[in-house]
Amino acid sequence: MISVPETVAAKLPHLPETAGVYLWKAGDGTILYVGKAKRLRSRVRSYFAVDHRTTSVKTHAMVGQIGDLETIVVPTEAHALILEANLIKEYRPRFNIALRDDKSYPYIKVTIQDPFPRVYVTRHLVDDGARYFGPYTDVGAMRRALNVVKRIFTVRSCTYDMPREMPERPCLDYSIGRCKAPCALLQSQAEYRAMIDEVVAFLDGRAEEVTKRVRERMELAAEALDFERAAELRDALKHLEKMEEPTVVVRVDGGDSDVVGYARDGDDASVAILRIRGGKLLAREHRFLENIDDESDARVLTVYLAGSYVGPQERAPELYLPFDVEDGDLLAAALGTTRILVPQRGSKRDLVDLAEQNARHLLEEFKLASLEADERAADPVYELARALGLQKIPRSFVCFDISTTQGTDTVGSCVWFENGRPKRAEYRKFKVKTVTGTDDFASMREVVQRYFQRRVSEEKPLPDLVVIDGGKGQLGMAADALRELGLGDLPLISLAKRDEEIFVLGRSESLRLSRRSAGLRLLQQARDEAHRFAITYNRKRGAMRTVTSELLQIPGIGPAKRRELLRAFGSVQGIREAGVDEIAKIRGFNHARAARLLEALAASSPTAPSRVSA
């Protein structure tokens, strides 16, 4: 049991068994953590009812700082979800998942609740009846949208509270054609409101609808011989059509949807949202999330959606997610008419894959900018992490293989992959020393133990993932070796050749990925590379043994001269083809000795190298 502060202990008996939000506070009143609960009393008590050894490091550290408790009762758990998100935004507690730079992104605000609405930029999202468009993570895109609004629509730039406040005469905007002076009653409220409706439609991505309206009004103005007005509308039409040209079509059915992509690497994550309207990709928004250690991906994505997606009014009818989230029913209730889908295949899944690619790209940029990575990780690395359920991206991983030559000589290999590509400077080969005969299991244990023992002693960085070529037997031996070295927490898997089964330490059932999976192809590439490296080493050793055995039969050729000959010519055949003059140049030889060596080799029969098997 964990000790309960007196102030908290006094409140525990009086907590209700209803939905609500709880705030853990430090002794000085600082908010440490904000959480939601279906039953407040049970949830709050649970923090003190467990052994600290079974809790996460973060939770244990937080409980040790608790000095007080505050609770807020709400009607339903869905209300608790939204209130939790709002309080996290307001207080930014150190132990909650943090939405990085959440308040720094601007919105375009249209005050549609006013008789004569304004359009301007704001960084504060307020529930005042206005329409908010954004947030714009790309400020340049926001400014381009505003410039188009100003060129096409005559929205007022003044800050008068119309019609309560009215100036005596129109301002300069009226004189240069930027405003039609509704403040001086030169434009009716109905006409101004119709224009604002088009502004909202344009910002909402319905540019085709606005273009159609402008073209109709241009034709009517021309029929009425109002050529000046027709020319104005023609110019506006050109700007609208130009805005539509670069738009990317991503849905042939022309639907509206918001598509979420998610990428995670350890304690950091990135969420990207693609805004698709009328089948066209209009914008990409993103957030970085920090302080997510010990939190599941489902929980992290729930926190993001509750904190950043529930509030905005420009939600699409459908929301596509990469996987099921925590509290999905509560989110669905909070989102109202927006339907949550988790596509598994087809065009909708392709959109999710595109959003995930964006999320990975953004996370890599964040990692590179913060100097936490040397180069960008390839997309298959992220896919591999998702398939294996890894919270940390395996930017670096090693793969081990064992090779035996006809049961007489066993070697091991280790290849290193960095960000999805081979890093040959980190390749290592081993001659198995402690195993007699053919025993792949024991050989694997020795090789893994020797590799990591040296890695630790030399204080070199450890890989994010260890891959073993083999099945459950090899996996178990590698796990034993890692545990003996205190590295039992290192992610470990094995890839069996038959059916390409993946065995994950701690799982009873094997994992089978799609043959088209980029993550599986990456594992196969590493496995094949480790296999090639091991066989190459074994064949080289076999060739060296053949050469050495022949040279041992020749009098006067000791170890030093054998090494010099092998270094110079590589094989017996190479020595035969070299000739007397070439051999005489080798240290320890002259023409007479070279001639005697060639005569001895000519008299001996060459031994064919033994066949090498994996």
Coordinates of C-alpha atoms in Angstrom, one line a residue:
M1 CA 0.0 0.0 0.0
I2 CA 1.1 3.6 -0.7
S3 CA 0.8 6.1 2.0
V4 CA -2.2 8.6 1.5
P5 CA -1.7 12.3 2.3
E6 CA -4.0 13.4 5.2
T7 CA -5.8 16.0 3.0
V8 CA -6.6 13.3 0.4
A9 CA -7.5 10.7 3.0
A10 CA -10.1 13.1 4.5
K11 CA -11.8 13.4 1.1
L12 CA -11.8 9.8 0.0
P13 CA -14.8 8.6 2.0
H14 CA -17.0 11.4 0.6
L15 CA -16.2 11.0 -3.1
P16 CA -19.2 10.0 -5.2
E17 CA -19.5 6.9 -7.4
T18 CA -20.4 9.0 -10.4
A19 CA -18.6 10.3 -13.5
G20 CA -16.2 13.1 -13.1
V21 CA -12.8 14.6 -13.4
Y22 CA -10.1 14.5 -10.7
L23 CA -7.1 16.8 -10.3
W24 CA -4.0 15.7 -8.4
K25 CA -2.2 18.6 -6.8
A26 CA 1.2 19.1 -5.2
G27 CA 1.6 20.6 -1.8
D28 CA 1.9 24.1 -3.2
G29 CA -1.3 23.7 -5.3
T30 CA 0.4 23.0 -8.6
I31 CA -1.7 20.7 -10.8
L32 CA 0.2 17.4 -11.3
Y33 CA -2.3 15.4 -13.3
V34 CA -5.8 15.6 -14.6
G35 CA -7.8 12.4 -15.2
K36 CA -11.4 11.3 -15.9
A37 CA -13.3 8.6 -14.3
K38 CA -16.6 6.7 -14.7
R39 CA -16.7 6.3 -10.9
L40 CA -14.7 8.9 -9.1
R41 CA -14.3 7.1 -5.8
S42 CA -13.1 3.8 -7.3
R43 CA -10.7 5.5 -9.6
V44 CA -9.1 7.8 -7.1
R45 CA -8.7 5.1 -4.5
S46 CA -6.9 2.9 -7.1
Y47 CA -3.9 5.1 -7.0
F48 CA -3.2 4.1 -3.4
A49 CA -4.4 0.5 -3.5
V50 CA -1.6 -1.1 -5.5
D51 CA 2.0 -2.0 -4.8
H52 CA 4.3 0.7 -6.2
R53 CA 6.4 -2.1 -7.9
T54 CA 3.5 -2.8 -10.3
T55 CA 2.9 0.8 -11.3
S56 CA 4.7 2.7 -14.0
V57 CA 7.6 4.8 -13.2
K58 CA 5.7 8.0 -14.1
T59 CA 2.7 7.1 -11.9
H60 CA 4.9 6.2 -9.0
A61 CA 6.8 9.5 -9.3
M62 CA 3.5 11.4 -9.4
V63 CA 1.9 9.7 -6.4
G64 CA 5.0 10.5 -4.4
Q65 CA 4.3 14.3 -5.0
I66 CA 0.6 14.3 -4.3
G67 CA -0.5 16.8 -1.6
D68 CA -4.2 17.4 -2.4
L69 CA -7.1 16.4 -4.5
E70 CA -9.8 18.3 -6.3
T71 CA -12.8 16.6 -8.1
I72 CA -15.5 17.9 -10.5
V73 CA -18.7 15.9 -10.9
V74 CA -20.3 15.8 -14.4
P75 CA -23.5 14.2 -15.8
T76 CA -21.8 11.5 -18.0
E77 CA -18.5 10.0 -18.8
A78 CA -18.6 11.7 -22.2
H79 CA -18.7 15.1 -20.4
A80 CA -15.8 14.0 -18.3
L81 CA -13.8 13.2 -21.4
I82 CA -14.2 16.7 -22.8
L83 CA -13.7 18.5 -19.5
E84 CA -10.5 16.5 -18.9
A85 CA -9.2 17.7 -22.3
N86 CA -10.0 21.3 -21.6
L87 CA -8.4 21.2 -18.1
I88 CA -5.3 19.7 -19.6
K89 CA -5.1 22.5 -22.1
E90 CA -5.6 25.1 -19.4
Y91 CA -3.1 23.8 -16.7
R92 CA -0.7 21.7 -18.8
P93 CA 0.1 19.3 -15.9
R94 CA 3.6 17.8 -16.1
F95 CA 2.3 14.2 -15.8
N96 CA -0.3 14.4 -18.6
I97 CA 0.3 13.7 -22.2
A98 CA 1.3 17.1 -23.7
L99 CA 0.1 18.5 -26.9
R100 CA 3.2 20.4 -28.1
D101 CA 2.7 24.0 -29.2
D102 CA -1.1 23.5 -29.0
K103 CA -1.8 27.3 -28.5
S104 CA 0.6 28.6 -31.1
Y105 CA -1.4 27.7 -34.3
P106 CA -3.6 30.5 -35.7
Y107 CA -7.3 30.2 -36.8
I108 CA -9.3 32.3 -39.2
K109 CA -12.3 33.5 -37.3
V110 CA -15.6 34.5 -39.0
T111 CA -18.0 36.2 -36.5
I112 CA -21.2 34.8 -38.1
Q113 CA -23.1 35.6 -34.8
D114 CA -22.8 39.4 -35.6
P115 CA -25.2 41.3 -37.9
F116 CA -22.2 42.4 -40.0
P117 CA -19.5 39.6 -39.5
R118 CA -15.8 40.2 -39.5
V119 CA -13.0 37.9 -40.8
Y120 CA -9.7 38.0 -39.0
V121 CA -6.9 35.8 -37.5
T122 CA -6.9 34.7 -33.9
R123 CA -5.0 32.2 -31.7
H124 CA -7.8 31.8 -29.1
L125 CA -10.6 29.3 -29.6
V126 CA -13.6 30.6 -27.8
D127 CA -17.2 29.2 -27.7
D128 CA -18.8 32.4 -28.8
G129 CA -20.9 31.3 -31.8
A130 CA -18.3 32.3 -34.4
R131 CA -16.9 29.9 -37.1
Y132 CA -13.2 29.0 -36.7
F133 CA -11.2 27.6 -39.6
G134 CA -7.9 25.9 -38.8
P135 CA -5.7 25.5 -36.9
Y136 CA -3.2 26.4 -39.6
T137 CA 0.1 24.7 -38.9
D138 CA 1.3 26.2 -42.2
V139 CA 0.9 30.0 -41.6
G140 CA 1.7 30.6 -45.2
A141 CA -1.3 28.7 -46.3
M142 CA -3.5 30.7 -43.9
R143 CA -2.2 34.0 -45.3
R144 CA -2.8 32.9 -48.8
A145 CA -6.4 32.0 -47.9
L146 CA -6.9 35.4 -46.3
N147 CA -5.4 37.2 -49.3
V148 CA -7.9 35.4 -51.6
V149 CA -10.8 36.4 -49.3
K150 CA -9.7 40.1 -49.4
R151 CA -9.3 40.1 -53.2
I152 CA -12.6 38.4 -54.0
F153 CA -14.9 39.5 -51.2
T154 CA -15.4 43.0 -49.8
V155 CA -15.3 42.0 -46.1
R156 CA -15.1 45.0 -43.8
S157 CA -11.8 45.5 -42.0
C158 CA -13.0 47.9 -39.3
T159 CA -13.7 46.8 -35.7
Y160 CA -17.0 48.8 -35.2
D161 CA -19.7 47.0 -33.3
M162 CA -22.3 47.4 -36.1
P163 CA -25.0 48.5 -36.1
R164 CA -24.6 49.8 -32.6
E165 CA -21.5 51.8 -33.6
M166 CA -21.5 53.5 -37.0
P167 CA -18.9 55.9 -38.4
E168 CA -19.8 59.2 -39.9
R169 CA -18.5 58.4 -43.3
P170 CA -16.9 55.4 -45.2
C171 CA -13.2 54.8 -44.8
L172 CA -10.5 54.5 -47.4
D173 CA -11.4 50.8 -48.1
Y174 CA -14.6 52.0 -49.7
S175 CA -12.7 54.5 -52.0
I176 CA -10.4 51.8 -53.3
G177 CA -13.1 49.2 -53.7
R178 CA -12.1 46.9 -50.8
C179 CA -15.4 47.5 -48.9
K180 CA -19.0 48.5 -50.0
A181 CA -19.5 50.5 -46.8
P182 CA -22.3 48.7 -45.0
C183 CA -21.4 51.1 -42.2
A184 CA -22.8 54.0 -44.3
L185 CA -25.8 51.9 -45.4
L186 CA -24.4 51.7 -48.9
Q187 CA -24.7 47.9 -48.7
S188 CA -27.7 46.1 -47.1
Q189 CA -27.3 43.6 -44.3
A190 CA -28.8 40.9 -46.5
E191 CA -26.3 41.5 -49.3
Y192 CA -23.4 41.5 -46.8
R193 CA -24.7 38.3 -45.2
A194 CA -24.9 36.6 -48.6
M195 CA -21.2 37.5 -49.2
I196 CA -20.2 36.1 -45.8
D197 CA -21.9 32.9 -46.6
E198 CA -19.7 32.6 -49.7
V199 CA -16.6 33.4 -47.5
V200 CA -17.5 30.6 -45.2
A201 CA -18.1 28.2 -48.1
F202 CA -14.7 29.1 -49.6
L203 CA -12.9 28.6 -46.3
D204 CA -14.7 25.4 -45.8
G205 CA -13.3 24.1 -49.0
R206 CA -16.4 24.4 -51.2
A207 CA -14.6 26.7 -53.8
E208 CA -16.6 25.1 -56.7
E209 CA -19.8 26.2 -55.1
V210 CA -18.6 29.7 -54.7
T211 CA -17.2 29.7 -58.3
K212 CA -20.7 28.7 -59.6
R213 CA -22.4 31.5 -57.7
V214 CA -19.9 34.2 -58.9
R215 CA -20.3 33.0 -62.5
E216 CA -24.1 33.2 -62.3
R217 CA -23.9 36.8 -60.8
M218 CA -21.4 37.8 -63.5
E219 CA -23.7 36.6 -66.3
L220 CA -26.7 38.4 -64.7
A221 CA -24.7 41.6 -64.4
A222 CA -23.7 41.4 -68.1
E223 CA -27.3 40.8 -69.1
A224 CA -28.3 43.9 -67.1
L225 CA -25.5 45.9 -68.9
D226 CA -23.8 46.5 -65.6
F227 CA -20.4 45.9 -67.2
E228 CA -18.3 47.4 -64.4
R229 CA -19.8 44.9 -61.9
A230 CA -19.5 42.1 -64.4
A231 CA -15.8 42.9 -64.8
E232 CA -15.3 42.8 -61.0
L233 CA -17.0 39.4 -60.9
R234 CA -14.9 38.2 -63.8
D235 CA -11.7 39.1 -62.0
A236 CA -12.9 37.4 -58.8
L237 CA -13.7 34.3 -60.9
K238 CA -10.2 34.1 -62.3
H239 CA -8.8 34.2 -58.7
L240 CA -11.1 31.4 -57.7
E241 CA -10.3 29.2 -60.6
K242 CA -6.6 29.7 -60.0
M243 CA -7.0 28.6 -56.4
E244 CA -8.7 25.4 -57.6
E245 CA -5.9 24.4 -60.1
P246 CA -3.4 22.8 -57.6
T247 CA -5.9 21.0 -55.5
V248 CA -5.2 17.3 -55.3
V249 CA -8.1 14.9 -56.0
V250 CA -7.9 11.9 -53.5
R251 CA -11.4 10.5 -53.6
V252 CA -13.3 9.8 -56.8
D253 CA -16.6 9.6 -55.0
G254 CA -16.3 13.3 -53.9
G255 CA -16.9 12.6 -50.2
D256 CA -16.0 14.8 -47.2
S257 CA -13.8 13.2 -44.5
D258 CA -11.1 13.9 -42.0
V259 CA -8.3 11.3 -42.0
V260 CA -6.0 10.7 -39.1
G261 CA -2.4 9.4 -39.3
Y262 CA -0.4 8.4 -36.3
A263 CA 3.3 7.8 -35.7
R264 CA 5.2 7.1 -32.5
D265 CA 8.8 6.8 -31.4
G266 CA 9.3 6.2 -27.7
D267 CA 8.0 9.1 -25.6
D268 CA 7.1 11.3 -28.7
A269 CA 4.3 10.9 -31.2
S270 CA 2.9 12.8 -34.2
V271 CA -0.7 13.0 -35.4
A272 CA -1.6 14.3 -38.8
I273 CA -5.1 15.1 -40.1
L274 CA -5.9 15.3 -43.8
R275 CA -8.9 17.6 -44.5
I276 CA -10.8 16.2 -47.5
R277 CA -13.7 18.1 -48.9
G278 CA -15.5 17.3 -52.1
G279 CA -13.0 14.5 -52.7
K280 CA -10.1 17.0 -52.7
L281 CA -7.3 17.3 -50.2
L282 CA -7.5 20.9 -48.9
A283 CA -5.2 20.9 -45.9
R284 CA -3.0 19.0 -43.6
E285 CA -2.8 19.7 -39.8
H286 CA -0.6 18.2 -37.3
R287 CA 0.3 18.0 -33.6
F288 CA 3.3 16.6 -31.7
L289 CA 2.6 14.8 -28.4
E290 CA 5.1 14.4 -25.7
N291 CA 5.3 12.8 -22.2
I292 CA 3.5 9.6 -23.5
D293 CA 5.8 7.0 -21.9
D294 CA 3.8 4.0 -20.4
E295 CA 0.7 5.2 -22.4
S296 CA -0.8 3.0 -25.0
D297 CA -1.3 4.3 -28.6
A298 CA -5.0 4.0 -28.2
R299 CA -4.9 6.3 -25.1
V300 CA -2.6 8.8 -26.8
L301 CA -4.8 9.1 -29.8
T302 CA -7.9 9.5 -27.6
V303 CA -6.2 12.4 -25.7
Y304 CA -5.4 14.1 -29.0
L305 CA -8.9 13.7 -30.4
A306 CA -10.6 14.9 -27.2
G307 CA -8.3 17.8 -26.9
S308 CA -8.0 19.0 -30.5
Y309 CA -10.6 17.5 -32.7
V310 CA -13.9 17.5 -30.7
G311 CA -14.1 21.3 -30.5
P312 CA -13.8 22.6 -34.0
Q313 CA -17.0 23.1 -36.0
E314 CA -15.7 22.2 -39.4
R315 CA -15.6 18.5 -38.8
A316 CA -16.4 16.2 -41.7
P317 CA -19.3 13.6 -41.6
E318 CA -16.7 10.8 -41.4
L319 CA -13.5 10.5 -39.3
Y320 CA -11.1 7.7 -40.4
L321 CA -8.7 6.4 -37.8
P322 CA -5.7 4.0 -38.2
F323 CA -6.8 1.9 -35.2
D324 CA -9.4 1.6 -32.5
V325 CA -9.1 4.2 -29.7
E326 CA -9.7 4.1 -26.0
D327 CA -13.2 5.3 -25.0
G328 CA -14.4 5.1 -28.6
D329 CA -18.1 5.2 -27.5
L330 CA -17.4 8.4 -25.5
L331 CA -15.7 10.0 -28.4
A332 CA -18.5 9.0 -30.7
A333 CA -21.0 10.6 -28.3
A334 CA -18.9 13.8 -28.1
L335 CA -18.6 14.0 -31.9
G336 CA -22.3 13.9 -32.5
T337 CA -23.0 13.4 -36.2
T338 CA -19.4 12.6 -37.1
R339 CA -19.0 8.9 -37.7
I340 CA -15.8 7.2 -36.6
L341 CA -14.4 4.5 -38.9
V342 CA -11.3 2.3 -38.8
P343 CA -10.8 1.2 -42.5
Q344 CA -9.0 -2.1 -43.1
R345 CA -8.8 -2.1 -46.9
G346 CA -9.8 -0.3 -50.0
S347 CA -9.6 3.4 -50.9
K348 CA -10.4 4.6 -47.3
R349 CA -7.5 2.5 -45.9
D350 CA -5.3 4.1 -48.6
L351 CA -6.2 7.5 -47.3
V352 CA -5.2 6.4 -43.7
D353 CA -1.9 5.1 -45.1
L354 CA -1.3 8.5 -46.7
A355 CA -2.1 10.3 -43.4
E356 CA 0.2 7.9 -41.5
Q357 CA 3.0 8.6 -44.0
N358 CA 2.5 12.3 -43.3
A359 CA 2.7 11.7 -39.6
R360 CA 5.9 9.7 -39.9
H361 CA 7.4 12.4 -42.1
L362 CA 6.6 15.1 -39.5
L363 CA 7.9 13.0 -36.6
E364 CA 11.1 12.4 -38.4
E365 CA 11.5 16.2 -39.0
F366 CA 10.9 16.7 -35.3
K367 CA 13.5 14.1 -34.4
L368 CA 16.0 15.5 -36.8
A369 CA 15.4 19.1 -35.6
S370 CA 15.9 18.1 -32.0
L371 CA 19.1 16.2 -32.8
E372 CA 17.6 12.9 -31.6
A373 CA 18.2 11.2 -34.9
D374 CA 21.1 11.3 -37.4
E375 CA 19.0 10.5 -40.5
R376 CA 15.5 9.9 -41.5
A377 CA 14.0 6.4 -40.8
A378 CA 12.4 4.6 -43.8
D379 CA 8.7 4.0 -43.8
P380 CA 9.1 0.1 -43.4
V381 CA 10.7 0.8 -40.0
Y382 CA 7.5 2.4 -38.8
E383 CA 5.4 -0.4 -40.3
L384 CA 7.6 -3.0 -38.5
A385 CA 7.1 -1.2 -35.2
R386 CA 3.4 -1.2 -35.6
A387 CA 3.2 -4.8 -36.6
L388 CA 5.4 -5.9 -33.7
G389 CA 3.6 -3.6 -31.2
L390 CA 6.8 -1.7 -30.4
Q391 CA 6.5 1.7 -28.7
K392 CA 9.9 2.7 -29.8
I393 CA 10.8 2.8 -33.5
P394 CA 13.5 0.2 -34.3
R395 CA 15.8 2.8 -36.0
S396 CA 18.6 0.4 -35.4
F397 CA 18.3 -3.4 -35.2
V398 CA 20.6 -6.4 -35.5
C399 CA 20.1 -9.8 -37.0
F400 CA 22.0 -13.0 -36.0
D401 CA 22.5 -16.1 -38.0
I402 CA 24.5 -19.4 -37.4
S403 CA 26.2 -21.3 -40.3
T404 CA 27.8 -24.8 -40.1
T405 CA 30.1 -26.5 -42.6
Q406 CA 29.2 -30.2 -42.7
G407 CA 29.0 -30.3 -38.9
T408 CA 32.7 -29.6 -38.4
D409 CA 33.0 -25.8 -38.2
T410 CA 30.3 -23.4 -36.9
V411 CA 30.4 -19.6 -37.2
G412 CA 27.9 -16.8 -36.4
S413 CA 27.2 -13.5 -38.0
C414 CA 25.5 -10.2 -36.8
V415 CA 24.4 -7.5 -39.3
W416 CA 23.3 -4.1 -38.2
F417 CA 20.5 -2.1 -40.0
E418 CA 20.2 1.6 -39.4
N419 CA 16.9 3.4 -40.4
G420 CA 16.1 0.5 -42.7
R421 CA 19.5 0.3 -44.4
P422 CA 22.5 -2.0 -43.9
K423 CA 25.4 -0.4 -41.9
R424 CA 28.3 -2.6 -42.8
A425 CA 30.8 -0.9 -40.5
E426 CA 28.8 -2.6 -37.7
Y427 CA 28.8 -6.1 -39.1
R428 CA 30.4 -8.7 -36.9
K429 CA 31.4 -12.4 -37.4
F430 CA 32.2 -15.1 -34.8
K431 CA 33.9 -18.4 -34.7
V432 CA 31.9 -20.5 -32.2
K433 CA 34.3 -21.6 -29.5
T434 CA 32.4 -23.4 -26.7
V435 CA 30.1 -25.7 -28.7
T436 CA 31.1 -29.1 -29.9
G437 CA 29.4 -30.6 -32.9
T438 CA 26.2 -29.2 -34.5
D439 CA 24.1 -27.3 -32.0
D440 CA 22.4 -24.2 -33.4
F441 CA 20.7 -23.4 -30.2
A442 CA 23.8 -23.4 -28.0
S443 CA 25.8 -21.6 -30.8
M444 CA 23.2 -18.9 -31.0
R445 CA 23.4 -18.4 -27.2
E446 CA 27.2 -18.1 -27.3
V447 CA 27.2 -15.6 -30.3
V448 CA 24.5 -13.4 -28.8
Q449 CA 26.1 -13.3 -25.4
R450 CA 29.6 -12.5 -26.8
Y451 CA 28.2 -9.8 -29.0
F452 CA 26.3 -7.9 -26.3
Q453 CA 28.9 -8.6 -23.6
R454 CA 31.5 -6.7 -25.7
R455 CA 29.0 -4.1 -26.7
V456 CA 28.2 -3.3 -23.0
S457 CA 31.8 -3.4 -21.9
E458 CA 32.8 -1.0 -24.7
E459 CA 29.9 1.3 -23.8
K460 CA 28.6 1.3 -27.4
P461 CA 24.9 2.0 -28.1
L462 CA 22.5 -1.0 -28.1
P463 CA 20.1 -1.7 -31.0
D464 CA 16.4 -1.0 -30.6
L465 CA 15.5 -4.5 -31.7
V466 CA 17.2 -7.9 -31.9
V467 CA 16.2 -10.3 -34.7
I468 CA 17.2 -14.0 -34.6
D469 CA 17.2 -16.2 -37.7
G470 CA 15.3 -19.3 -36.4
G471 CA 12.3 -20.4 -34.4
K472 CA 11.3 -20.6 -30.8
G473 CA 14.4 -22.6 -29.8
Q474 CA 16.9 -20.0 -31.0
L475 CA 14.7 -17.3 -29.6
G476 CA 14.7 -18.8 -26.2
M477 CA 18.5 -19.2 -26.2
A478 CA 19.0 -15.6 -27.2
A479 CA 16.6 -14.5 -24.5
D480 CA 18.6 -16.4 -21.9
A481 CA 21.8 -14.8 -23.0
L482 CA 20.3 -11.3 -22.8
R483 CA 18.8 -11.9 -19.4
E484 CA 22.2 -13.0 -18.0
L485 CA 23.6 -9.7 -19.1
G486 CA 20.8 -7.7 -17.6
L487 CA 19.3 -6.8 -21.0
G488 CA 16.1 -8.7 -20.7
D489 CA 14.0 -5.7 -21.6
L490 CA 15.6 -5.4 -25.1
P491 CA 12.9 -6.2 -27.7
L492 CA 13.6 -9.6 -29.2
I493 CA 12.0 -11.6 -32.1
S494 CA 12.9 -14.5 -34.4
L495 CA 12.0 -15.1 -38.0
A496 CA 11.5 -18.7 -39.1
K497 CA 12.1 -19.5 -42.7
R498 CA 9.2 -21.9 -42.9
D499 CA 6.0 -19.8 -43.6
E500 CA 8.0 -16.7 -42.5
E501 CA 6.6 -16.9 -39.0
I502 CA 7.6 -14.2 -36.5
F503 CA 8.0 -15.3 -32.9
V504 CA 7.9 -12.5 -30.3
L505 CA 9.2 -13.0 -26.9
G506 CA 6.3 -13.2 -24.4
R507 CA 3.7 -14.3 -27.0
S508 CA 2.6 -17.9 -27.3
E509 CA 1.3 -17.5 -30.9
S510 CA 3.4 -16.7 -33.8
L511 CA 2.8 -13.5 -35.9
R512 CA 2.3 -13.7 -39.7
L513 CA 2.5 -10.5 -41.7
S514 CA 1.2 -10.0 -45.2
R515 CA 3.7 -11.1 -47.9
R516 CA 3.3 -7.6 -49.3
S517 CA 4.2 -6.0 -45.9
A518 CA 7.1 -3.6 -46.1
G519 CA 8.0 -4.5 -42.5
L520 CA 8.3 -8.2 -43.4
R521 CA 10.4 -7.5 -46.4
L522 CA 12.8 -5.5 -44.2
L523 CA 13.1 -8.4 -41.8
Q524 CA 13.7 -10.8 -44.7
Q525 CA 16.4 -8.5 -46.1
A526 CA 18.2 -8.5 -42.8
R527 CA 17.8 -12.2 -42.4
D528 CA 19.2 -12.9 -45.9
E529 CA 22.1 -10.5 -45.3
A530 CA 23.0 -12.2 -42.1
H531 CA 22.9 -15.5 -43.8
R532 CA 25.1 -14.3 -46.7
F533 CA 27.6 -12.8 -44.3
A534 CA 27.8 -16.0 -42.3
I535 CA 28.2 -18.3 -45.3
T536 CA 30.9 -16.0 -46.8
Y537 CA 32.9 -16.1 -43.6
N538 CA 32.5 -19.9 -43.4
R539 CA 33.6 -20.4 -47.0
K540 CA 36.6 -18.2 -46.5
R541 CA 37.6 -20.2 -43.4
G542 CA 37.2 -23.4 -45.4
A543 CA 39.4 -22.1 -48.2
M544 CA 42.0 -21.0 -45.7
R545 CA 42.0 -24.4 -44.1
T546 CA 42.5 -26.1 -47.5
V547 CA 45.4 -23.8 -48.4
T548 CA 47.0 -24.2 -45.0
S549 CA 46.8 -28.0 -45.1
E550 CA 48.6 -28.1 -48.4
L551 CA 51.3 -25.7 -47.3
L552 CA 51.9 -27.7 -44.1
Q553 CA 53.0 -30.6 -46.2
I554 CA 55.9 -28.6 -47.7
P555 CA 59.2 -28.5 -45.8
G556 CA 60.5 -25.1 -44.9
I557 CA 57.1 -23.3 -45.0
G558 CA 56.4 -22.2 -41.4
P559 CA 53.4 -20.1 -40.0
A560 CA 55.0 -16.8 -40.9
K561 CA 55.7 -17.7 -44.5
R562 CA 52.2 -19.2 -44.8
R563 CA 50.6 -16.0 -43.7
E564 CA 52.7 -14.0 -46.1
L565 CA 51.8 -16.3 -49.0
L566 CA 48.0 -16.2 -48.2
R567 CA 48.1 -12.5 -47.8
A568 CA 49.7 -12.0 -51.2
F569 CA 48.0 -14.7 -53.3
G570 CA 44.9 -15.8 -51.3
S571 CA 44.9 -19.5 -52.4
V572 CA 47.1 -22.4 -53.5
Q573 CA 46.0 -21.8 -57.1
G574 CA 47.0 -18.2 -56.8
I575 CA 50.5 -19.3 -55.6
R576 CA 50.8 -21.7 -58.5
E577 CA 49.9 -19.0 -61.0
A578 CA 52.2 -16.4 -59.5
G579 CA 55.5 -17.8 -60.8
V580 CA 59.0 -17.7 -59.3
D581 CA 59.6 -14.0 -59.7
E582 CA 56.4 -13.0 -57.9
I583 CA 57.0 -15.4 -55.0
A584 CA 60.6 -14.3 -54.6
K585 CA 59.4 -10.8 -53.8
I586 CA 57.6 -12.1 -50.6
R587 CA 59.5 -11.6 -47.4
G588 CA 61.5 -14.7 -46.4
F589 CA 61.7 -16.0 -50.0
N590 CA 64.3 -15.9 -52.8
H591 CA 64.3 -17.4 -56.3
A592 CA 65.6 -20.7 -55.1
R593 CA 63.0 -21.1 -52.3
A594 CA 60.3 -20.0 -54.7
A595 CA 61.3 -22.6 -57.2
R596 CA 61.3 -25.3 -54.6
L597 CA 57.8 -24.3 -53.4
L598 CA 56.4 -24.4 -56.9
E599 CA 58.0 -27.9 -57.5
A600 CA 56.4 -29.1 -54.2
L601 CA 53.0 -27.8 -55.1
A602 CA 53.2 -29.3 -58.6
A603 CA 54.0 -32.7 -57.1
S604 CA 51.1 -32.5 -54.7
S605 CA 47.5 -33.1 -55.7
P606 CA 45.1 -30.2 -54.8
T607 CA 42.3 -30.9 -52.3
A608 CA 38.9 -29.8 -53.4
P609 CA 37.2 -27.4 -50.8
S610 CA 34.4 -29.0 -48.8
R611 CA 30.8 -28.0 -49.6
V612 CA 29.4 -25.3 -47.3
S613 CA 25.8 -25.4 -46.0
A614 CA 23.8 -23.0 -44.0

